[in-house]
Short mmCIF file of C-alpha atoms in Angstrom, two decimals:
data_model
loop_
_atom_site.label_atom_id
_atom_site.label_comp_id
_atom_site.label_asym_id
_atom_site.label_seq_id
_atom_site.Cartn_x
_atom_site.Cartn_y
_atom_site.Cartn_z
CA UNK L 1 13.75 -109.33 40.70
CA UNK L 2 15.27 -106.84 38.28
CA UNK L 3 13.90 -106.73 34.74
CA UNK L 4 16.20 -108.04 32.00
CA UNK L 5 16.77 -104.55 30.58
CA UNK L 6 17.68 -103.03 33.94
CA UNK L 7 20.51 -105.53 34.35
CA UNK L 8 22.23 -103.90 31.39
CA UNK L 9 21.91 -100.42 32.90
CA UNK L 10 25.29 -98.87 33.72
CA UNK L 11 23.95 -95.56 35.00
CA UNK L 12 26.09 -94.29 37.86
CA UNK L 13 29.13 -96.36 36.86
CA UNK L 14 32.37 -95.21 35.28
CA UNK L 15 34.14 -97.24 32.62
CA UNK L 16 37.67 -96.76 31.31
CA UNK L 17 38.64 -97.96 27.83
CA UNK L 18 42.28 -98.15 26.78
CA UNK L 19 43.22 -97.62 23.15
CA UNK L 20 39.85 -95.97 22.71
CA UNK L 21 40.85 -93.98 19.65
CA UNK L 22 40.92 -97.05 17.41
CA UNK L 23 38.21 -98.63 15.30
CA UNK L 24 36.83 -101.01 17.92
CA UNK L 25 37.84 -98.83 20.85
CA UNK L 26 35.33 -96.19 19.79
CA UNK L 27 32.67 -98.87 19.45
CA UNK L 28 33.34 -100.06 23.01
CA UNK L 29 33.00 -96.50 24.28
CA UNK L 30 29.73 -96.08 22.40
CA UNK L 31 28.36 -99.36 23.79
CA UNK L 32 29.14 -98.41 27.38
CA UNK L 33 27.86 -94.87 26.96
CA UNK L 34 24.60 -96.13 25.43
CA UNK L 35 24.13 -98.29 28.53
CA UNK L 36 24.39 -95.19 30.73
CA UNK L 37 28.02 -95.26 31.85
CA UNK L 38 30.36 -92.33 32.11
CA UNK L 39 33.36 -93.36 29.99
CA UNK L 40 36.99 -92.37 30.35
CA UNK L 41 38.30 -92.38 26.78
CA UNK L 42 42.03 -93.05 26.85
CA UNK L 43 44.80 -93.30 24.31
CA UNK L 44 48.57 -92.98 24.33
CA UNK L 45 48.31 -89.23 23.68
CA UNK L 46 45.76 -86.69 24.87
CA UNK L 47 45.25 -85.44 21.30
CA UNK L 48 44.16 -88.92 20.18
CA UNK L 49 41.80 -89.27 23.16
CA UNK L 50 40.30 -85.83 22.58
CA UNK L 51 39.85 -86.55 18.87
CA UNK L 52 37.96 -89.73 19.73
CA UNK L 53 35.73 -87.85 22.17
CA UNK L 54 35.00 -85.14 19.60
CA UNK L 55 34.09 -87.74 16.96
CA UNK L 56 31.87 -89.67 19.35
CA UNK L 57 30.13 -86.51 20.55
CA UNK L 58 29.00 -85.78 16.99
CA UNK L 59 26.61 -88.73 17.17
CA UNK L 60 25.93 -88.59 20.91
CA UNK L 61 26.30 -85.00 22.16
CA UNK L 62 24.94 -85.85 25.60
CA UNK L 63 27.40 -88.70 26.22
CA UNK L 64 29.42 -88.29 29.43
CA UNK L 65 32.98 -88.76 28.14
CA UNK L 66 36.33 -87.86 29.68
CA UNK L 67 39.49 -87.70 27.54
CA UNK L 68 42.65 -88.93 29.23
CA UNK L 69 46.15 -89.88 28.10
CA UNK L 70 47.60 -93.19 29.29
CA UNK L 71 50.75 -94.89 28.09
CA UNK L 72 49.78 -98.39 29.15
CA UNK L 73 53.37 -99.61 28.81
CA UNK L 74 54.56 -97.65 31.85
CA UNK L 75 53.37 -98.12 35.41
CA UNK L 76 54.03 -94.45 36.19
CA UNK L 77 51.65 -93.33 33.45
CA UNK L 78 48.90 -95.72 34.55
CA UNK L 79 49.31 -94.64 38.17
CA UNK L 80 49.28 -90.96 37.18
CA UNK L 81 46.01 -91.46 35.28
CA UNK L 82 44.49 -93.21 38.29
CA UNK L 83 45.60 -90.39 40.59
CA UNK L 84 44.30 -87.75 38.18
CA UNK L 85 40.88 -89.39 38.11
CA UNK L 86 40.86 -89.90 41.89
CA UNK L 87 41.68 -86.23 42.33
CA UNK L 88 38.53 -85.43 40.34
CA UNK L 89 36.46 -87.81 42.47
CA UNK L 90 36.24 -90.42 39.69
CA UNK L 91 36.44 -94.12 40.57
CA UNK L 92 36.66 -96.64 37.74
CA UNK L 93 34.08 -99.42 38.03
CA UNK L 94 34.73 -101.06 34.65
CA UNK L 95 38.08 -101.49 32.91
CA UNK L 96 38.19 -102.48 29.24
CA UNK L 97 41.71 -103.49 28.22
CA UNK L 98 41.55 -102.76 24.52
CA UNK L 99 44.94 -101.18 23.72
CA UNK L 100 46.88 -103.20 21.17
CA UNK L 101 49.07 -103.01 18.10
CA UNK L 102 47.60 -104.95 15.19
CA UNK L 103 50.36 -105.01 12.57
CA UNK L 104 49.06 -104.97 9.04
CA UNK L 105 50.32 -107.70 6.76
CA UNK L 106 51.96 -106.10 3.74
CA UNK L 107 54.22 -107.40 1.02
CA UNK L 108 57.78 -106.11 0.70
CA UNK L 109 60.74 -107.44 -1.24
CA UNK L 110 63.67 -108.84 0.70
CA UNK L 111 65.71 -111.92 1.42
CA UNK L 112 63.41 -112.77 4.34
CA UNK L 113 60.16 -110.92 5.02
CA UNK L 114 60.40 -109.31 8.45
CA UNK L 115 56.97 -110.60 9.50
CA UNK L 116 58.15 -114.20 9.22
CA UNK L 117 58.98 -115.94 12.48
CA UNK L 118 62.62 -116.61 11.59
CA UNK L 119 63.26 -112.91 10.94
CA UNK L 120 60.85 -111.28 13.37
CA UNK L 121 62.60 -108.32 15.06
CA UNK L 122 63.02 -108.60 18.83
CA UNK L 123 62.34 -104.85 19.38
CA UNK L 124 58.99 -105.23 17.58
CA UNK L 125 58.18 -108.27 19.75
CA UNK L 126 58.95 -106.28 22.89
CA UNK L 127 56.96 -103.23 21.80
CA UNK L 128 53.84 -105.16 20.86
CA UNK L 129 53.95 -107.32 23.99
CA UNK L 130 54.39 -104.17 26.09
CA UNK L 131 51.26 -102.55 24.64
CA UNK L 132 48.93 -105.51 24.25
CA UNK L 133 49.79 -107.71 27.23
CA UNK L 134 51.94 -105.88 29.76
CA UNK L 135 49.65 -102.86 29.36
CA UNK L 136 46.61 -104.94 30.29
CA UNK L 137 48.45 -106.31 33.32
CA UNK L 138 49.48 -102.83 34.52
CA UNK L 139 45.99 -101.35 34.07
CA UNK L 140 44.47 -104.32 35.88
CA UNK L 141 47.07 -103.96 38.63
CA UNK L 142 46.22 -100.30 39.24
CA UNK L 143 42.53 -99.96 38.39
CA UNK L 144 41.59 -103.56 39.20
CA UNK L 145 43.46 -103.35 42.48
CA UNK L 146 41.39 -100.31 43.40
CA UNK L 147 38.21 -102.19 42.47
CA UNK L 148 39.23 -105.11 44.68
CA UNK L 149 39.80 -102.78 47.61
CA UNK L 150 36.26 -101.43 47.13
CA UNK L 151 34.81 -104.93 46.72
CA UNK L 152 33.25 -104.43 43.29
CA UNK L 153 34.29 -104.11 39.68
CA UNK L 154 34.49 -105.55 36.18
CA UNK L 155 37.48 -106.08 33.91
CA UNK L 156 37.01 -107.00 30.26
CA UNK L 157 40.01 -108.01 28.16
CA UNK L 158 39.65 -107.65 24.41
CA UNK L 159 41.20 -110.80 22.94
CA UNK L 160 40.60 -112.15 19.42
CA UNK L 161 39.61 -115.23 17.50
CA UNK L 162 43.37 -115.53 16.99
CA UNK L 163 43.64 -116.00 20.74
CA UNK L 164 41.72 -119.25 20.26
CA UNK L 165 42.99 -120.45 16.89
CA UNK L 166 46.22 -119.93 14.96
CA UNK L 167 46.33 -117.53 12.01
CA UNK L 168 45.65 -119.18 8.69
CA UNK L 169 48.66 -117.84 6.83
CA UNK L 170 47.10 -118.76 3.48
CA UNK L 171 45.00 -115.61 3.89
CA UNK L 172 48.05 -113.40 3.50
CA UNK L 173 49.81 -115.08 0.59
CA UNK L 174 50.70 -112.79 -2.29
CA UNK L 175 50.42 -114.57 -5.67
CA UNK L 176 53.11 -112.39 -7.22
CA UNK L 177 55.66 -113.43 -4.57
CA UNK L 178 57.35 -116.64 -5.66
CA UNK L 179 59.84 -117.18 -2.83
CA UNK L 180 58.31 -118.64 0.34
CA UNK L 181 60.64 -116.70 2.61
CA UNK L 182 59.45 -113.44 1.06
CA UNK L 183 55.77 -114.19 1.67
CA UNK L 184 54.25 -111.95 4.39
CA UNK L 185 52.52 -113.61 7.35
CA UNK L 186 50.47 -112.57 10.35
CA UNK L 187 53.21 -111.94 12.94
CA UNK L 188 53.69 -114.20 15.94
CA UNK L 189 53.07 -111.39 18.43
CA UNK L 190 49.37 -110.93 17.78
CA UNK L 191 48.38 -114.50 18.57
CA UNK L 192 50.74 -114.73 21.55
CA UNK L 193 49.33 -111.54 23.05
CA UNK L 194 45.71 -112.54 22.56
CA UNK L 195 46.31 -116.04 23.99
CA UNK L 196 48.07 -114.33 26.89
CA UNK L 197 45.11 -112.05 27.54
CA UNK L 198 42.85 -115.07 27.89
CA UNK L 199 45.31 -116.55 30.38
CA UNK L 200 45.42 -113.25 32.29
CA UNK L 201 41.62 -113.27 32.35
CA UNK L 202 41.48 -116.67 34.03
CA UNK L 203 44.21 -115.81 36.49
CA UNK L 204 42.61 -112.55 37.65
CA UNK L 205 39.12 -114.06 37.74
CA UNK L 206 40.22 -116.53 40.39
CA UNK L 207 42.62 -114.13 42.11
CA UNK L 208 39.91 -111.53 42.80
CA UNK L 209 36.84 -113.78 42.94
CA UNK L 210 36.40 -113.16 46.67
CA UNK L 211 36.85 -109.39 46.22
CA UNK L 212 33.82 -108.83 43.99
CA UNK L 213 35.80 -108.28 40.79
CA UNK L 214 34.64 -110.21 37.73
CA UNK L 215 37.10 -110.66 34.85
CA UNK L 216 36.13 -111.91 31.40
CA UNK L 217 37.40 -111.71 27.83
CA UNK L 218 35.81 -111.40 24.42
CA UNK L 219 37.35 -112.84 21.26
CA UNK L 220 35.95 -110.96 18.27
CA UNK L 221 36.39 -112.12 14.71
CA UNK L 222 37.50 -109.87 11.87
CA UNK L 223 35.63 -106.61 11.32
CA UNK L 224 34.92 -105.43 7.80
CA UNK L 225 36.73 -102.15 7.22
CA UNK L 226 37.10 -101.93 3.44
CA UNK L 227 39.95 -104.42 3.35
CA UNK L 228 41.33 -105.76 0.08
CA UNK L 229 38.47 -107.63 -1.63
CA UNK L 230 40.63 -110.68 -2.33
CA UNK L 231 41.49 -110.95 1.37
CA UNK L 232 37.85 -110.55 2.39
CA UNK L 233 36.81 -113.28 -0.05
CA UNK L 234 39.42 -115.70 1.28
CA UNK L 235 38.53 -114.97 4.89
CA UNK L 236 34.77 -115.30 4.48
CA UNK L 237 35.27 -118.79 3.05
CA UNK L 238 36.60 -119.76 6.50
CA UNK L 239 33.57 -118.35 8.35
CA UNK L 240 30.37 -120.44 8.51
CA UNK L 241 28.22 -117.30 8.52
CA UNK L 242 29.93 -116.27 5.30
CA UNK L 243 30.85 -112.71 6.22
CA UNK L 244 33.01 -110.53 8.43
CA UNK L 245 31.49 -108.68 11.38
CA UNK L 246 29.94 -105.24 11.06
CA UNK L 247 31.84 -102.62 13.03
CA UNK L 248 29.01 -102.12 15.57
CA UNK L 249 28.16 -105.81 15.94
CA UNK L 250 30.00 -106.35 19.24
CA UNK L 251 28.31 -103.55 21.18
CA UNK L 252 25.64 -105.69 22.81
CA UNK L 253 28.24 -108.24 23.90
CA UNK L 254 30.31 -105.49 25.51
CA UNK L 255 27.23 -104.28 27.37
CA UNK L 256 26.47 -107.82 28.54
CA UNK L 257 29.98 -108.54 29.78
CA UNK L 258 30.38 -105.19 31.57
CA UNK L 259 26.96 -105.13 33.27
CA UNK L 260 25.02 -107.11 35.85
CA UNK L 261 23.50 -109.09 32.97
CA UNK L 262 26.61 -111.30 33.28
CA UNK L 263 26.74 -111.19 37.10
CA UNK L 264 27.42 -114.96 37.44
CA UNK L 265 30.09 -115.06 34.75
CA UNK L 266 33.81 -114.75 35.40
CA UNK L 267 37.00 -116.19 33.95
CA UNK L 268 35.34 -116.85 30.60
CA UNK L 269 36.20 -116.00 27.02
CA UNK L 270 33.20 -115.16 24.83
CA UNK L 271 34.09 -116.19 21.28
CA UNK L 272 32.13 -114.14 18.75
CA UNK L 273 33.60 -114.96 15.35
CA UNK L 274 30.79 -115.97 13.03
CA UNK L 275 31.65 -119.60 13.74
CA UNK L 276 35.17 -119.51 12.32
CA UNK L 277 36.78 -121.27 15.29
CA UNK L 278 34.38 -124.23 15.19
CA UNK L 279 35.02 -125.22 11.58
#
């Protein structure tokens, strides 16, 4: 029987993280690298991917990282990335679908704030769905399909606590804005995408169950990143643990879900939100 620590060992495996240049994307790369994996660090442009690799190498110079550009919204780009890696003899064993657009809620004068559902722009809906949901589907189609043909692999979809609960729009209210229709809100797209990722997780988990591919999701809560103090105070009142997550606090969960430590787990969504969704 393997020791508990050895089940987390990813030595000899290659992971690919989409949207790896972002705040949590870099944390996912670090988590996988610390567990021994070679990690393909991808973003929409090569410059962003290379910048992420350079930053990560400052703290872990021996990390085995590959920078690669992928536009997850186009099948041609995803296929080209797969072919480029295959040409270098690299097979992806772990796919982390992390790419997303998280629109910031800001106040702006107007007859109807554009973040509100009644005025939400269709092009913005299409763009955000394309990155956060269609992108995950396309990457799973290409890289997950290759895993299924080999009979082994792991897909992890990065969802959110807002894929389990609805946004509490009271968090975003601006006291100086008197007209309801001018109040900013968390846009509809974010929750729809994250709920959709959980649905995609369950679908693929059953679809590839007999091909050795496990598919799970994680729903993180908010990460403290020097947000407006008033917002942080309002949010922490909704969290039983009374605080937002530290930026590195999800690393162990990523290692668990991507390794043999979770070998009998598929189709699940690990909610890690400080208890917010149970209140």
